[in-house]
Coordinates of C-alpha atoms in Angstrom, one line a residue:
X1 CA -72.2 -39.1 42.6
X2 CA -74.3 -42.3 43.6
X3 CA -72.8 -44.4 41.0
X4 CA -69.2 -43.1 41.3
X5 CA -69.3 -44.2 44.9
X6 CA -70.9 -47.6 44.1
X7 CA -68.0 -47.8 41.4
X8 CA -65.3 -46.7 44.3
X9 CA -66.8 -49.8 46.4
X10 CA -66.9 -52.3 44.0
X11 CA -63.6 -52.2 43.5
X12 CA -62.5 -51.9 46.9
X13 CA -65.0 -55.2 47.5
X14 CA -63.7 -57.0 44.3
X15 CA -59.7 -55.9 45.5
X16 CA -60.6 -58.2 49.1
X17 CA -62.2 -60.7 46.9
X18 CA -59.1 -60.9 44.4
X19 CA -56.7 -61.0 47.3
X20 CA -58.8 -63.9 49.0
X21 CA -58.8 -65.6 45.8
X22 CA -62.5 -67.0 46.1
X23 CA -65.3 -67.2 43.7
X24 CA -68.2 -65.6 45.9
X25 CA -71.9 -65.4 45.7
X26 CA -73.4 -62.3 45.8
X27 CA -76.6 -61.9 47.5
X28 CA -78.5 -58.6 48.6
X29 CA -81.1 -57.3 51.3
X30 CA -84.6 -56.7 49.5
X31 CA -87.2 -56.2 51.7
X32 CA -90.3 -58.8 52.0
X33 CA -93.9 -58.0 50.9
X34 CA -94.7 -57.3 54.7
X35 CA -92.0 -54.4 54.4
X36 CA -92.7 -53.2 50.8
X37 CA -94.0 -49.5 52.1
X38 CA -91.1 -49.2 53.7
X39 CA -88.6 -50.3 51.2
X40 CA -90.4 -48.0 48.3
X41 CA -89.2 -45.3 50.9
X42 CA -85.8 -46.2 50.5
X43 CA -83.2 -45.9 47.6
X44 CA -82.4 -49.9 46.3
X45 CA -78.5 -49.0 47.1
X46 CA -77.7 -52.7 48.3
X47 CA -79.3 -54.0 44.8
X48 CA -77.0 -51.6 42.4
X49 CA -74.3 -52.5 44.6
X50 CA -74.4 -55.8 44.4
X51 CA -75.3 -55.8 40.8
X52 CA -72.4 -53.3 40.2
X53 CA -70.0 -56.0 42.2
X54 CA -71.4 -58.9 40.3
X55 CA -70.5 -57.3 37.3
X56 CA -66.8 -56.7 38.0
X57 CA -66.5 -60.2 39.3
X58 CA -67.4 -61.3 35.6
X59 CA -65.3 -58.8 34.1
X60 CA -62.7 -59.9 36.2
X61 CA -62.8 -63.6 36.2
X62 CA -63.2 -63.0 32.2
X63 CA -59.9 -61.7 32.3
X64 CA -58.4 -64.2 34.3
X65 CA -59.6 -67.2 32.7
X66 CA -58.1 -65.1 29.4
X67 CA -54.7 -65.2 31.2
X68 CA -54.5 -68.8 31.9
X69 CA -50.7 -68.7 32.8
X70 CA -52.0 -66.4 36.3
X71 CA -54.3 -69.3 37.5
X72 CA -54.7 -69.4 41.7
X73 CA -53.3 -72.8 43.4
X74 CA -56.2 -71.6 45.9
X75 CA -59.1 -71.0 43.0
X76 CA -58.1 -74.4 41.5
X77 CA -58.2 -75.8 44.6
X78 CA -62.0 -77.6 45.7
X79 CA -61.9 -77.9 49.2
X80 CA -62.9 -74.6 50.1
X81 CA -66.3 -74.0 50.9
X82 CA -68.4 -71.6 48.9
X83 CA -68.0 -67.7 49.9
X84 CA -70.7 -65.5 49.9
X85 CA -71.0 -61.2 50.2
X86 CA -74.0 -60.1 51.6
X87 CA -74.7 -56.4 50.6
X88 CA -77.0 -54.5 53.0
X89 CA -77.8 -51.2 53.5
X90 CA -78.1 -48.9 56.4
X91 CA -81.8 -49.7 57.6
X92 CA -80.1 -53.2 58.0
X93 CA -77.1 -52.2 59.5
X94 CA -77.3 -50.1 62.5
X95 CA -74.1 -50.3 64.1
X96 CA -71.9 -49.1 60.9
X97 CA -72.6 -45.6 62.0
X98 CA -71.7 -45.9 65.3
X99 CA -68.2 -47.7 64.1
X100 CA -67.6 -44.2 62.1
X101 CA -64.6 -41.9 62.8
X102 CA -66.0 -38.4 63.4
X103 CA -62.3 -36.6 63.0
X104 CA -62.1 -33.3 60.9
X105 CA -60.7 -35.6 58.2
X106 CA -63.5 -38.4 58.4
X107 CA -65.8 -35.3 57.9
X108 CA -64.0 -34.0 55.0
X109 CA -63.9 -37.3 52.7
X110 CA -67.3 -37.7 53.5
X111 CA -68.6 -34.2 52.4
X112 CA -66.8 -32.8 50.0
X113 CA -65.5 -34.9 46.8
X114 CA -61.8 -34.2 47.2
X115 CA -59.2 -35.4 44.3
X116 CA -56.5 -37.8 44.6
X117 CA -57.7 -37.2 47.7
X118 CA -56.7 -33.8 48.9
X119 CA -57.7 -31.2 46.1
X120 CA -60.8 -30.1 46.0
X121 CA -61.5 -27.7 43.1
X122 CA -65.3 -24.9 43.2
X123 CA -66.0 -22.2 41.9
X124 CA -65.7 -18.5 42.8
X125 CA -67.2 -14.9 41.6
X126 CA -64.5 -12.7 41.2
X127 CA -64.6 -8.7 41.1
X128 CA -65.5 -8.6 37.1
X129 CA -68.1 -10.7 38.1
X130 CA -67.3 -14.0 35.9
X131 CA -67.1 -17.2 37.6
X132 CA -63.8 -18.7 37.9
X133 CA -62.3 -22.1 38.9
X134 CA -60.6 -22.4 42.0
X135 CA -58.5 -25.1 44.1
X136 CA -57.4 -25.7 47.5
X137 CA -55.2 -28.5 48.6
X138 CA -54.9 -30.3 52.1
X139 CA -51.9 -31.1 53.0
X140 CA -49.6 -30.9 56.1
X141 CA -47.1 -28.8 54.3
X142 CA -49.0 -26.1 53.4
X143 CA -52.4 -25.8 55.6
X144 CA -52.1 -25.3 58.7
X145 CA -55.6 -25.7 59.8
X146 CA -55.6 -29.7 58.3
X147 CA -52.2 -30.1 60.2
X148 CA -53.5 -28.9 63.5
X149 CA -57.0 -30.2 63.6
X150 CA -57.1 -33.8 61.1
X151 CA -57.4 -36.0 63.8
X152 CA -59.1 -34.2 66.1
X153 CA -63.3 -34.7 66.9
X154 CA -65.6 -32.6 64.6
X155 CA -66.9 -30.8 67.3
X156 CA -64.1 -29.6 68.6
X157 CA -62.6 -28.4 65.1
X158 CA -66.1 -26.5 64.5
X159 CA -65.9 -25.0 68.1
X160 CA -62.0 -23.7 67.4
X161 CA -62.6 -22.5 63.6
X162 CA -65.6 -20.6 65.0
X163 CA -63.5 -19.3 67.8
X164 CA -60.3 -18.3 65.4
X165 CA -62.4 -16.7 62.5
X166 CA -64.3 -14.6 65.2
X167 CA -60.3 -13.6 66.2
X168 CA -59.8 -12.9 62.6
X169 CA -62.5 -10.8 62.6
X170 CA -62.3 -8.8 65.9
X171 CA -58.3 -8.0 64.5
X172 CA -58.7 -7.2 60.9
X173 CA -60.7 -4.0 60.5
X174 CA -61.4 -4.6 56.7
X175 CA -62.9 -7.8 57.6
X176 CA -64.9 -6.8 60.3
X177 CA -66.5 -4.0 58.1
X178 CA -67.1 -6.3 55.2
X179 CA -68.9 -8.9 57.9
X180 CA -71.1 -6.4 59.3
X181 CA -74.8 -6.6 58.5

């Protein structure tokens, strides 16, 4: 899932970078020898990321030079100073959590790997006892819950689904037997 993710950046990165039509540098957070305890703690995310970016630059400036009728008046140009993307990570960054969204649908994109953005398939047991694939799809046609509570505060959403399954619950019989210890 790592590297998916680190793919899914990349591109956005190298989408900005395309747009801006500048030929970056790429440089990355590695910790000093003072640090190096601490660093072996951590993951080296701001390394593959930047070596994943650098990577699709090439590939992409490959294919551009390729296609010399698509040249950039602004990449031919000289005049504009060098660009630079410096990766970090989140022991470097404190204030990117802060900047989060914490909506119901912040949560979602951010927990569960949804596709196209909306479908998220698992799996199921069902009666014969044989696991079977499932899907559910968030949308505001057809769920109610994501149309009522995508823009609203995590806490609040957990607070009301808590609140309207115990309702469910309390009203249906069948369920309330089945949830029963």
């Amino acid at each position: 899932m790592v590297h998916r993710d680190l793919d899914a950046a990349a591109d956005r990165v190298l989408s900005v970078i395309a747009c801006l039509g500048i030929r970056p540098y790429i440089r990355y957070y590695r910790p000093t020898q003072r640090s190096a305890t601490k660093a072996a703690e951590y993951p080296k995310i701001a390394e593959a990321m930047a070596e994943k970016l650098q990577q699709k630059l090439e590939n992409y400036y490959t294919r551009r030079a390729a296609n010399s009728n698509n040249k950039n008046k602004r990449e031919k140009s000289n005049d504009i100073s060098p660009s630079v993307v410096i990766v970090l990570d989140r022991s470097v960054d404190m204030y990117a959590p802060l900047l989060h969204e914490f909506t119901y649908q912040a949560t979602v994109h951010d927990l569960i790997d949804l596709e196209d953005g909306c479908k998220y398939t698992y799996e199921i047991n069902t009666l014969a006892g044989k696991t079977q694939q499932a899907s559910a799809t968030l949308s505001e046609q057809s769920d109610e819950i994501w149309r009522q509570y995508r823009h609203e505060h995590i806490c609040h959403v957990a607070e009301e689904l808590v609140a309207q399954f115990e309702t469910m619950v309390n009203k249906n019989i069948g369920v309330k037997a089945a949830h029963q210890p």
